PDB file of C-alpha atoms in Angstrom:
ATOM      1  CA  MET A   1      -0.175  -0.474   0.156  1.00 77.00           C
ATOM      2  CA  ALA A   2       1.771   3.015  -0.504  1.00 88.00           C
ATOM      3  CA  PRO A   3       1.899   5.987   2.003  1.00 94.00           C
ATOM      4  CA  LEU A   4      -0.089   9.199   1.632  1.00 97.00           C
ATOM      5  CA  ARG A   5       1.274  11.951   0.415  1.00 97.00           C
ATOM      6  CA  PHE A   6       0.253  15.243   2.229  1.00 98.00           C
ATOM      7  CA  SER A   7      -0.052  18.857   0.799  1.00 98.00           C
ATOM      8  CA  ALA A   8       0.790  21.966   3.517  1.00 98.00           C
ATOM      9  CA  ASN A   9      -1.986  24.345   3.409  1.00 98.00           C
ATOM     10  CA  VAL A  10       0.062  27.674   3.225  1.00 98.00           C
ATOM     11  CA  SER A  11      -2.845  29.535   3.907  1.00 98.00           C
ATOM     12  CA  TRP A  12      -3.400  28.412   7.135  1.00 98.00           C
ATOM     13  CA  LEU A  13       0.761  26.989   8.134  1.00 98.00           C
ATOM     14  CA  PHE A  14       3.286  29.119   8.597  1.00 98.00           C
ATOM     15  CA  PRO A  15       1.106  32.467  10.000  1.00 98.00           C
ATOM     16  CA  GLU A  16       4.403  32.780  11.381  1.00 97.00           C
ATOM     17  CA  LEU A  17       5.510  34.305   7.769  1.00 97.00           C
ATOM     18  CA  PRO A  18       4.370  37.148   6.085  1.00 93.00           C
ATOM     19  CA  GLY A  19       2.887  36.512   2.635  1.00 93.00           C
ATOM     20  CA  LEU A  20       2.855  33.342   0.398  1.00 96.00           C
ATOM     21  CA  PRO A  21       5.588  32.742  -0.850  1.00 96.00           C
ATOM     22  CA  ALA A  22       7.627  32.794   2.557  1.00 97.00           C
ATOM     23  CA  ARG A  23       5.330  30.214   3.632  1.00 98.00           C
ATOM     24  CA  LEU A  24       5.856  27.974   0.293  1.00 98.00           C
ATOM     25  CA  ARG A  25      10.010  27.593   1.572  1.00 97.00           C
ATOM     26  CA  ALA A  26       9.114  27.066   4.486  1.00 98.00           C
ATOM     27  CA  ALA A  27       6.456  24.066   3.099  1.00 98.00           C
ATOM     28  CA  GLY A  28       9.847  23.156   1.200  1.00 97.00           C
ATOM     29  CA  SER A  29      12.202  22.635   3.801  1.00 97.00           C
ATOM     30  CA  SER A  30       9.824  20.873   6.205  1.00 97.00           C
ATOM     31  CA  GLY A  31       9.513  18.074   3.410  1.00 97.00           C
ATOM     32  CA  PHE A  32       5.929  18.513   1.560  1.00 97.00           C
ATOM     33  CA  GLU A  33       6.003  17.839  -1.846  1.00 96.00           C
ATOM     34  CA  ALA A  34       2.943  19.912  -2.243  1.00 98.00           C
ATOM     35  CA  ALA A  35       0.922  23.053  -1.714  1.00 98.00           C
ATOM     36  CA  GLU A  36      -2.207  24.556  -1.686  1.00 98.00           C
ATOM     37  CA  VAL A  37      -3.275  27.637  -0.836  1.00 98.00           C
ATOM     38  CA  ALA A  38      -7.002  29.068  -0.430  1.00 97.00           C
ATOM     39  CA  TRP A  39      -7.109  32.407  -2.644  1.00 97.00           C
ATOM     40  CA  PRO A  40      -3.982  32.862  -4.411  1.00 97.00           C
ATOM     41  CA  TYR A  41      -4.969  36.645  -6.033  1.00 97.00           C
ATOM     42  CA  ALA A  42      -3.143  39.091  -4.288  1.00 95.00           C
ATOM     43  CA  GLU A  43      -0.378  37.727  -5.493  1.00 95.00           C
ATOM     44  CA  GLN A  44       1.018  37.556  -9.370  1.00 96.00           C
ATOM     45  CA  PRO A  45       0.555  34.166 -10.569  1.00 96.00           C
ATOM     46  CA  GLU A  46       4.083  33.976 -12.471  1.00 96.00           C
ATOM     47  CA  ALA A  47       5.987  34.911  -8.836  1.00 95.00           C
ATOM     48  CA  LEU A  48       4.109  32.295  -6.822  1.00 96.00           C
ATOM     49  CA  ALA A  49       4.732  29.400  -9.574  1.00 97.00           C
ATOM     50  CA  ARG A  50       8.485  30.108  -9.238  1.00 97.00           C
ATOM     51  CA  ALA A  51       8.483  30.395  -5.272  1.00 97.00           C
ATOM     52  CA  ALA A  52       6.990  26.759  -5.597  1.00 98.00           C
ATOM     53  CA  ARG A  53       9.000  25.549  -8.200  1.00 97.00           C
ATOM     54  CA  GLU A  54      12.303  26.869  -6.021  1.00 97.00           C
ATOM     55  CA  ALA A  55      10.486  25.364  -3.072  1.00 97.00           C
ATOM     56  CA  GLY A  56       9.964  21.990  -4.848  1.00 97.00           C
ATOM     57  CA  LEU A  57       6.573  21.998  -4.584  1.00 98.00           C
ATOM     58  CA  ARG A  58       3.956  21.449  -6.475  1.00 97.00           C
ATOM     59  CA  LEU A  59       0.433  23.617  -5.966  1.00 98.00           C
ATOM     60  CA  VAL A  60      -2.393  20.618  -5.787  1.00 98.00           C
ATOM     61  CA  LEU A  61      -5.669  22.934  -5.090  1.00 98.00           C
ATOM     62  CA  ILE A  62      -6.740  26.856  -5.031  1.00 98.00           C
ATOM     63  CA  ASN A  63     -10.591  27.893  -4.493  1.00 98.00           C
ATOM     64  CA  THR A  64     -12.287  29.982  -6.347  1.00 98.00           C
ATOM     65  CA  PRO A  65     -12.350  33.471  -5.711  1.00 98.00           C
ATOM     66  CA  PRO A  66     -14.742  34.418  -2.548  1.00 98.00           C
ATOM     67  CA  GLY A  67     -16.620  37.052  -4.079  1.00 97.00           C
ATOM     68  CA  ASP A  68     -17.366  40.565  -1.885  1.00 96.00           C
ATOM     69  CA  ARG A  69     -16.120  39.305   1.526  1.00 95.00           C
ATOM     70  CA  GLU A  70     -17.221  42.881   2.914  1.00 96.00           C
ATOM     71  CA  LYS A  71     -20.325  42.079   2.141  1.00 95.00           C
ATOM     72  CA  GLY A  72     -20.362  38.902   3.479  1.00 96.00           C
ATOM     73  CA  GLU A  73     -19.746  36.658   0.933  1.00 97.00           C
ATOM     74  CA  MET A  74     -17.781  33.108   0.952  1.00 98.00           C
ATOM     75  CA  GLY A  75     -18.089  31.691  -2.706  1.00 98.00           C
ATOM     76  CA  LEU A  76     -20.278  32.435  -5.605  1.00 98.00           C
ATOM     77  CA  GLY A  77     -20.949  29.137  -6.664  1.00 98.00           C
ATOM     78  CA  ALA A  78     -24.565  28.520  -5.408  1.00 98.00           C
ATOM     79  CA  VAL A  79     -25.318  32.632  -4.982  1.00 98.00           C
ATOM     80  CA  PRO A  80     -28.963  33.415  -6.954  1.00 97.00           C
ATOM     81  CA  GLY A  81     -27.826  36.761  -8.955  1.00 97.00           C
ATOM     82  CA  ARG A  82     -24.219  36.564  -8.520  1.00 98.00           C
ATOM     83  CA  GLN A  83     -23.944  34.226 -11.643  1.00 98.00           C
ATOM     84  CA  ALA A  84     -21.912  36.524 -13.773  1.00 98.00           C
ATOM     85  CA  ALA A  85     -19.394  37.024 -10.968  1.00 98.00           C
ATOM     86  CA  PHE A  86     -19.085  33.416 -10.123  1.00 98.00           C
ATOM     87  CA  ARG A  87     -18.256  33.077 -14.006  1.00 98.00           C
ATOM     88  CA  GLU A  88     -15.911  35.870 -13.627  1.00 98.00           C
ATOM     89  CA  GLY A  89     -14.470  34.375 -10.977  1.00 98.00           C
ATOM     90  CA  LEU A  90     -14.241  31.274 -12.375  1.00 98.00           C
ATOM     91  CA  GLU A  91     -11.775  32.525 -15.738  1.00 98.00           C
ATOM     92  CA  GLN A  92      -9.182  33.545 -12.777  1.00 98.00           C
ATOM     93  CA  ALA A  93      -9.299  31.115 -11.183  1.00 98.00           C
ATOM     94  CA  VAL A  94      -8.458  28.984 -14.336  1.00 98.00           C
ATOM     95  CA  LEU A  95      -5.774  31.729 -15.063  1.00 98.00           C
ATOM     96  CA  TYR A  96      -4.427  31.035 -11.921  1.00 98.00           C
ATOM     97  CA  ALA A  97      -4.314  26.843 -12.132  1.00 98.00           C
ATOM     98  CA  LYS A  98      -2.738  27.383 -15.554  1.00 98.00           C
ATOM     99  CA  ALA A  99      -0.033  29.549 -14.078  1.00 97.00           C
ATOM    100  CA  LEU A 100       0.724  27.206 -11.027  1.00 98.00           C
ATOM    101  CA  GLY A 101       0.649  23.859 -12.722  1.00 98.00           C
ATOM    102  CA  CYS A 102      -2.310  23.256 -10.447  1.00 98.00           C
ATOM    103  CA  PRO A 103      -4.956  20.703 -11.317  1.00 98.00           C
ATOM    104  CA  ARG A 104      -7.262  21.097  -8.941  1.00 98.00           C
ATOM    105  CA  VAL A 105      -9.829  24.241  -8.311  1.00 98.00           C
ATOM    106  CA  HIS A 106     -12.553  24.145  -5.345  1.00 98.00           C
ATOM    107  CA  LEU A 107     -15.922  25.494  -6.352  1.00 98.00           C
ATOM    108  CA  MET A 108     -17.328  27.555  -3.644  1.00 98.00           C
ATOM    109  CA  ALA A 109     -20.462  27.195  -3.018  1.00 98.00           C
ATOM    110  CA  GLY A 110     -20.877  30.332  -0.535  1.00 98.00           C
ATOM    111  CA  ARG A 111     -23.757  31.445   1.665  1.00 98.00           C
ATOM    112  CA  VAL A 112     -28.024  31.322   1.864  1.00 98.00           C
ATOM    113  CA  PRO A 113     -27.941  35.262   1.678  1.00 95.00           C
ATOM    114  CA  GLN A 114     -27.899  37.437   4.591  1.00 93.00           C
ATOM    115  CA  GLY A 115     -31.816  37.422   6.288  1.00 94.00           C
ATOM    116  CA  ALA A 116     -33.369  34.499   3.925  1.00 96.00           C
ATOM    117  CA  ASP A 117     -34.653  31.449   5.048  1.00 96.00           C
ATOM    118  CA  ARG A 118     -32.598  28.096   4.410  1.00 96.00           C
ATOM    119  CA  ALA A 119     -35.870  26.021   3.434  1.00 97.00           C
ATOM    120  CA  ALA A 120     -37.273  28.650   1.030  1.00 97.00           C
ATOM    121  CA  VAL A 121     -34.247  28.918  -0.979  1.00 98.00           C
ATOM    122  CA  ARG A 122     -32.542  25.592  -1.086  1.00 98.00           C
ATOM    123  CA  SER A 123     -34.073  25.060  -4.746  1.00 98.00           C
ATOM    124  CA  GLU A 124     -33.394  28.115  -5.940  1.00 98.00           C
ATOM    125  CA  MET A 125     -30.084  27.716  -4.790  1.00 98.00           C
ATOM    126  CA  GLU A 126     -29.253  24.221  -6.011  1.00 98.00           C
ATOM    127  CA  THR A 127     -31.172  25.343  -9.320  1.00 98.00           C
ATOM    128  CA  VAL A 128     -28.427  28.451  -9.959  1.00 98.00           C
ATOM    129  CA  PHE A 129     -25.406  25.779  -8.516  1.00 98.00           C
ATOM    130  CA  LEU A 130     -26.303  22.946 -10.635  1.00 98.00           C
ATOM    131  CA  GLU A 131     -26.533  25.360 -13.645  1.00 98.00           C
ATOM    132  CA  ASN A 132     -23.102  26.884 -12.355  1.00 98.00           C
ATOM    133  CA  LEU A 133     -21.237  23.334 -12.344  1.00 98.00           C
ATOM    134  CA  ARG A 134     -22.100  22.360 -15.603  1.00 98.00           C
ATOM    135  CA  HIS A 135     -21.059  25.717 -16.835  1.00 98.00           C
ATOM    136  CA  ALA A 136     -17.895  25.193 -14.916  1.00 98.00           C
ATOM    137  CA  ALA A 137     -17.082  21.690 -15.498  1.00 98.00           C
ATOM    138  CA  GLY A 138     -16.816  22.517 -19.453  1.00 98.00           C
ATOM    139  CA  VAL A 139     -14.727  25.592 -19.002  1.00 98.00           C
ATOM    140  CA  LEU A 140     -12.168  23.282 -16.749  1.00 98.00           C
ATOM    141  CA  ALA A 141     -12.377  20.099 -19.215  1.00 98.00           C
ATOM    142  CA  GLN A 142     -10.932  22.518 -22.048  1.00 98.00           C
ATOM    143  CA  GLU A 143      -7.796  23.131 -19.454  1.00 98.00           C
ATOM    144  CA  SER A 144      -7.941  19.533 -18.080  1.00 98.00           C
ATOM    145  CA  LEU A 145      -8.501  20.563 -14.894  1.00 98.00           C
ATOM    146  CA  VAL A 146     -10.795  18.999 -11.867  1.00 98.00           C
ATOM    147  CA  GLY A 147     -13.597  20.974  -9.679  1.00 99.00           C
ATOM    148  CA  LEU A 148     -14.239  20.271  -6.330  1.00 99.00           C
ATOM    149  CA  LEU A 149     -17.362  20.641  -3.916  1.00 98.00           C
ATOM    150  CA  GLU A 150     -16.913  20.998  -0.562  1.00 98.00           C
ATOM    151  CA  PRO A 151     -18.804  20.612   2.286  1.00 98.00           C
ATOM    152  CA  ILE A 152     -18.323  23.175   5.486  1.00 98.00           C
ATOM    153  CA  ASN A 153     -20.007  22.581   8.331  1.00 98.00           C
ATOM    154  CA  THR A 154     -22.660  25.108   9.306  1.00 98.00           C
ATOM    155  CA  ARG A 155     -22.571  24.203  12.825  1.00 98.00           C
ATOM    156  CA  ILE A 156     -20.041  25.753  14.093  1.00 97.00           C
ATOM    157  CA  THR A 157     -17.565  27.315  11.120  1.00 97.00           C
ATOM    158  CA  ASP A 158     -19.895  28.972   8.589  1.00 98.00           C
ATOM    159  CA  PRO A 159     -24.001  28.424   9.722  1.00 97.00           C
ATOM    160  CA  ARG A 160     -25.187  29.982   6.742  1.00 98.00           C
ATOM    161  CA  TYR A 161     -22.873  27.829   4.030  1.00 98.00           C
ATOM    162  CA  PHE A 162     -24.695  26.183   1.001  1.00 98.00           C
ATOM    163  CA  LEU A 163     -22.956  23.101   0.626  1.00 98.00           C
ATOM    164  CA  ASP A 164     -23.258  21.217   4.322  1.00 98.00           C
ATOM    165  CA  THR A 165     -22.923  17.459   4.201  1.00 98.00           C
ATOM    166  CA  PRO A 166     -21.297  14.884   1.981  1.00 97.00           C
ATOM    167  CA  GLN A 167     -24.818  13.736   0.913  1.00 98.00           C
ATOM    168  CA  GLN A 168     -26.357  16.925  -0.545  1.00 98.00           C
ATOM    169  CA  ALA A 169     -22.506  17.216  -2.102  1.00 98.00           C
ATOM    170  CA  ALA A 170     -22.681  13.389  -3.555  1.00 98.00           C
ATOM    171  CA  ALA A 171     -26.096  14.135  -4.956  1.00 98.00           C
ATOM    172  CA  LEU A 172     -25.044  17.452  -6.857  1.00 98.00           C
ATOM    173  CA  LEU A 173     -22.203  15.702  -8.811  1.00 98.00           C
ATOM    174  CA  GLN A 174     -24.961  13.074  -9.496  1.00 98.00           C
ATOM    175  CA  LYS A 175     -26.947  15.294 -10.875  1.00 98.00           C
ATOM    176  CA  VAL A 176     -23.975  17.214 -12.913  1.00 98.00           C
ATOM    177  CA  GLY A 177     -22.779  14.096 -14.066  1.00 97.00           C
ATOM    178  CA  ARG A 178     -19.278  14.979 -15.225  1.00 98.00           C
ATOM    179  CA  PRO A 179     -16.092  13.559 -14.511  1.00 97.00           C
ATOM    180  CA  ASN A 180     -14.322  16.492 -13.762  1.00 98.00           C
ATOM    181  CA  LEU A 181     -16.773  17.116 -10.907  1.00 98.00           C
ATOM    182  CA  GLN A 182     -15.411  16.001  -7.585  1.00 98.00           C
ATOM    183  CA  LEU A 183     -15.786  15.719  -3.757  1.00 98.00           C
ATOM    184  CA  GLN A 184     -13.602  17.660  -1.582  1.00 98.00           C
ATOM    185  CA  MET A 185     -13.601  15.676   2.055  1.00 98.00           C
ATOM    186  CA  ASP A 186     -12.526  17.965   4.772  1.00 98.00           C
ATOM    187  CA  LEU A 187     -12.914  15.620   7.447  1.00 98.00           C
ATOM    188  CA  PHE A 188     -13.114  18.356  10.280  1.00 98.00           C
ATOM    189  CA  HIS A 189     -16.433  19.263   8.347  1.00 98.00           C
ATOM    190  CA  TRP A 190     -17.788  15.595   7.958  1.00 98.00           C
ATOM    191  CA  GLN A 191     -17.007  15.125  11.776  1.00 98.00           C
ATOM    192  CA  ILE A 192     -19.219  17.977  12.918  1.00 98.00           C
ATOM    193  CA  MET A 193     -21.630  17.568  10.029  1.00 98.00           C
ATOM    194  CA  ASP A 194     -22.285  14.020  10.423  1.00 94.00           C
ATOM    195  CA  GLY A 195     -19.599  11.615  12.237  1.00 96.00           C
ATOM    196  CA  ASN A 196     -19.842   8.336  10.828  1.00 97.00           C
ATOM    197  CA  LEU A 197     -16.663   8.450   9.509  1.00 98.00           C
ATOM    198  CA  THR A 198     -15.353   5.337   8.446  1.00 98.00           C
ATOM    199  CA  GLY A 199     -19.171   4.725   6.778  1.00 98.00           C
ATOM    200  CA  ASN A 200     -18.951   7.688   4.788  1.00 98.00           C
ATOM    201  CA  ILE A 201     -15.096   7.197   3.918  1.00 98.00           C
ATOM    202  CA  ARG A 202     -16.331   4.191   2.621  1.00 98.00           C
ATOM    203  CA  GLU A 203     -19.228   4.943   0.525  1.00 98.00           C
ATOM    204  CA  PHE A 204     -17.796   8.032  -0.614  1.00 98.00           C
ATOM    205  CA  LEU A 205     -14.327   8.116  -1.498  1.00 98.00           C
ATOM    206  CA  PRO A 206     -14.659   6.659  -5.079  1.00 98.00           C
ATOM    207  CA  LEU A 207     -16.068  10.669  -5.491  1.00 98.00           C
ATOM    208  CA  VAL A 208     -13.351  12.360  -3.488  1.00 98.00           C
ATOM    209  CA  GLY A 209     -10.854  14.394  -5.638  1.00 98.00           C
ATOM    210  CA  HIS A 210      -9.205  15.804  -2.287  1.00 98.00           C
ATOM    211  CA  VAL A 211      -8.578  15.261   1.388  1.00 98.00           C
ATOM    212  CA  GLN A 212      -8.318  17.666   4.154  1.00 99.00           C
ATOM    213  CA  VAL A 213      -7.491  17.174   7.979  1.00 98.00           C
ATOM    214  CA  ALA A 214      -7.837  18.965  11.345  1.00 98.00           C
ATOM    215  CA  GLN A 215      -8.694  17.786  14.435  1.00 98.00           C
ATOM    216  CA  VAL A 216     -11.922  18.689  16.174  1.00 98.00           C
ATOM    217  CA  PRO A 217     -13.114  20.519  17.251  1.00 98.00           C
ATOM    218  CA  GLY A 218     -10.237  23.442  17.945  1.00 98.00           C
ATOM    219  CA  ARG A 219      -9.389  22.658  14.640  1.00 98.00           C
ATOM    220  CA  GLY A 220      -5.262  21.954  15.400  1.00 98.00           C
ATOM    221  CA  GLU A 221      -2.810  19.305  14.420  1.00 98.00           C
ATOM    222  CA  PRO A 222      -3.792  15.689  13.718  1.00 98.00           C
ATOM    223  CA  ASP A 223      -2.550  15.127  16.884  1.00 98.00           C
ATOM    224  CA  SER A 224      -3.442  17.685  19.476  1.00 98.00           C
ATOM    225  CA  PRO A 225      -6.111  16.904  21.387  1.00 98.00           C
ATOM    226  CA  GLY A 226      -9.435  16.419  20.211  1.00 98.00           C
ATOM    227  CA  GLU A 227     -12.190  13.870  18.342  1.00 98.00           C
ATOM    228  CA  LEU A 228     -10.293  12.122  15.845  1.00 98.00           C
ATOM    229  CA  ASN A 229      -7.954   9.115  15.838  1.00 98.00           C
ATOM    230  CA  PHE A 230      -5.850  10.253  12.731  1.00 98.00           C
ATOM    231  CA  PRO A 231      -3.320   7.260  13.279  1.00 97.00           C
ATOM    232  CA  TYR A 232      -6.681   5.114  12.295  1.00 98.00           C
ATOM    233  CA  LEU A 233      -8.215   7.488   9.537  1.00 98.00           C
ATOM    234  CA  PHE A 234      -5.319   7.415   7.522  1.00 98.00           C
ATOM    235  CA  GLN A 235      -4.694   3.960   7.727  1.00 97.00           C
ATOM    236  CA  LEU A 236      -8.374   3.782   6.525  1.00 98.00           C
ATOM    237  CA  LEU A 237      -7.306   6.105   3.349  1.00 98.00           C
ATOM    238  CA  GLU A 238      -4.536   3.691   2.677  1.00 97.00           C
ATOM    239  CA  ASP A 239      -6.485   0.511   2.542  1.00 97.00           C
ATOM    240  CA  GLU A 240      -9.053   2.026   0.874  1.00 97.00           C
ATOM    241  CA  GLY A 241      -6.514   2.796  -1.390  1.00 97.00           C
ATOM    242  CA  TYR A 242      -6.755   6.747  -1.557  1.00 98.00           C
ATOM    243  CA  ARG A 243      -3.937   8.090  -4.525  1.00 96.00           C
ATOM    244  CA  GLY A 244      -4.538  11.893  -3.899  1.00 97.00           C
ATOM    245  CA  PHE A 245      -3.257  14.549  -1.796  1.00 98.00           C
ATOM    246  CA  VAL A 246      -4.023  14.663   1.851  1.00 98.00           C
ATOM    247  CA  GLY A 247      -4.593  18.409   2.164  1.00 98.00           C
ATOM    248  CA  CYS A 248      -2.944  20.183   5.946  1.00 98.00           C
ATOM    249  CA  GLU A 249      -5.854  22.593   6.529  1.00 98.00           C
ATOM    250  CA  TYR A 250      -5.529  23.196  10.281  1.00 98.00           C
ATOM    251  CA  ARG A 251      -4.573  26.155  12.613  1.00 98.00           C
ATOM    252  CA  PRO A 252      -0.791  25.784  14.036  1.00 98.00           C
ATOM    253  CA  GLN A 253      -1.198  25.572  17.852  1.00 97.00           C
ATOM    254  CA  GLY A 254       2.468  27.115  17.920  1.00 97.00           C
ATOM    255  CA  ASP A 255       5.535  27.171  15.743  1.00 97.00           C
ATOM    256  CA  THR A 256       4.756  25.235  12.967  1.00 98.00           C
ATOM    257  CA  VAL A 257       7.303  23.470  12.039  1.00 98.00           C
ATOM    258  CA  GLU A 258       7.571  22.263  15.733  1.00 97.00           C
ATOM    259  CA  GLY A 259       3.625  20.887  15.480  1.00 98.00           C
ATOM    260  CA  LEU A 260       4.577  18.752  12.667  1.00 98.00           C
ATOM    261  CA  ASN A 261       6.099  15.611  14.765  1.00 97.00           C
ATOM    262  CA  TRP A 262       2.864  13.596  13.912  1.00 98.00           C
ATOM    263  CA  LEU A 263       3.900  13.727   9.993  1.00 98.00           C
ATOM    264  CA  ARG A 264       7.884  13.367  10.371  1.00 97.00           C
ATOM    265  CA  SER A 265       6.214  10.299  12.404  1.00 96.00           C
ATOM    266  CA  TYR A 266       4.523   9.224   9.818  1.00 97.00           C
ATOM    267  CA  TRP A 267       7.015   9.366   7.227  1.00 96.00           C
ATOM    268  CA  ASP A 268       9.718   7.627   9.943  1.00 95.00           C
ATOM    269  CA  ARG A 269       6.829   4.738  10.006  1.00 93.00           C
ATOM    270  CA  GLN A 270       4.919   4.298   6.485  1.00 91.00           C
ATOM    271  CA  GLY A 271       8.324   5.936   4.464  1.00 88.00           C
ATOM    272  CA  ARG A 272       7.741   9.044   2.285  1.00 85.00           C
ATOM    273  CA  PRO A 273       5.392   8.760  -1.803  1.00 79.00           C
ATOM    274  CA  GLN A 274       8.500   8.593  -4.240  1.00 67.00           C
ATOM    275  CA  ALA A 275       8.334  11.344  -6.349  1.00 57.00           C
ATOM    276  CA  GLY A 276       5.901  11.152  -9.594  1.00 49.00           C
ATOM    277  CA  GLN A 277       4.267   8.523  -7.815  1.00 44.00           C
TER     278      GLN A 277
END
């Protein structure tokens, strides 16, 4: 069984360091082979691509732009009336993905509009999302890119987020039926919404294009105190034949590099993946 491949989420890790290029360098020197970044759009794509290359990293995931954060937007995929902005954001994400050699783009669903009742707007938002996903699948396919749907928990992190369970995401993927749209499995969010991780990992892994991890409920390192038994979960992913990346999207509890003991001991135990596997 191949060891898991880990990716440093530099939007979360190395908060000690200013700016993405410095964080990419730190990820490279910590032994990561890959990195991901939520929103790279404040940096020039060429400068970021160069920083990643120099750090010996490949970029494996970026998100579509959040929209107007001042107005509380957090992605636009399912937001009625924002279809044109979603498409513009998608073009920008594709431009960056190409420049960065990044194969995956998380298509952010966005939030239930302020003041609206979730149940009342659900079917309209689903219709908008399906239409945007069909459009996105076509645009991404032209560039051989994969689009990902990520459920985000509405209990703690983002109470108004539209897409919040693996079941909801899987149903949308089935309706759209495009092979280059997949599921992004963030075990932090999945545990909070649904638990039943063993069953859900086994059921949904065939749809999964990317995994992310953090301890629950504190969102710290996998070996920080909390509900999740990561040695068990990592073993399960290996046993189930997962071949994608596992993104470290957590909030370091102290110094990032010191906090990577869990990963160094994984590498000591399982070995590191061979480059290009």
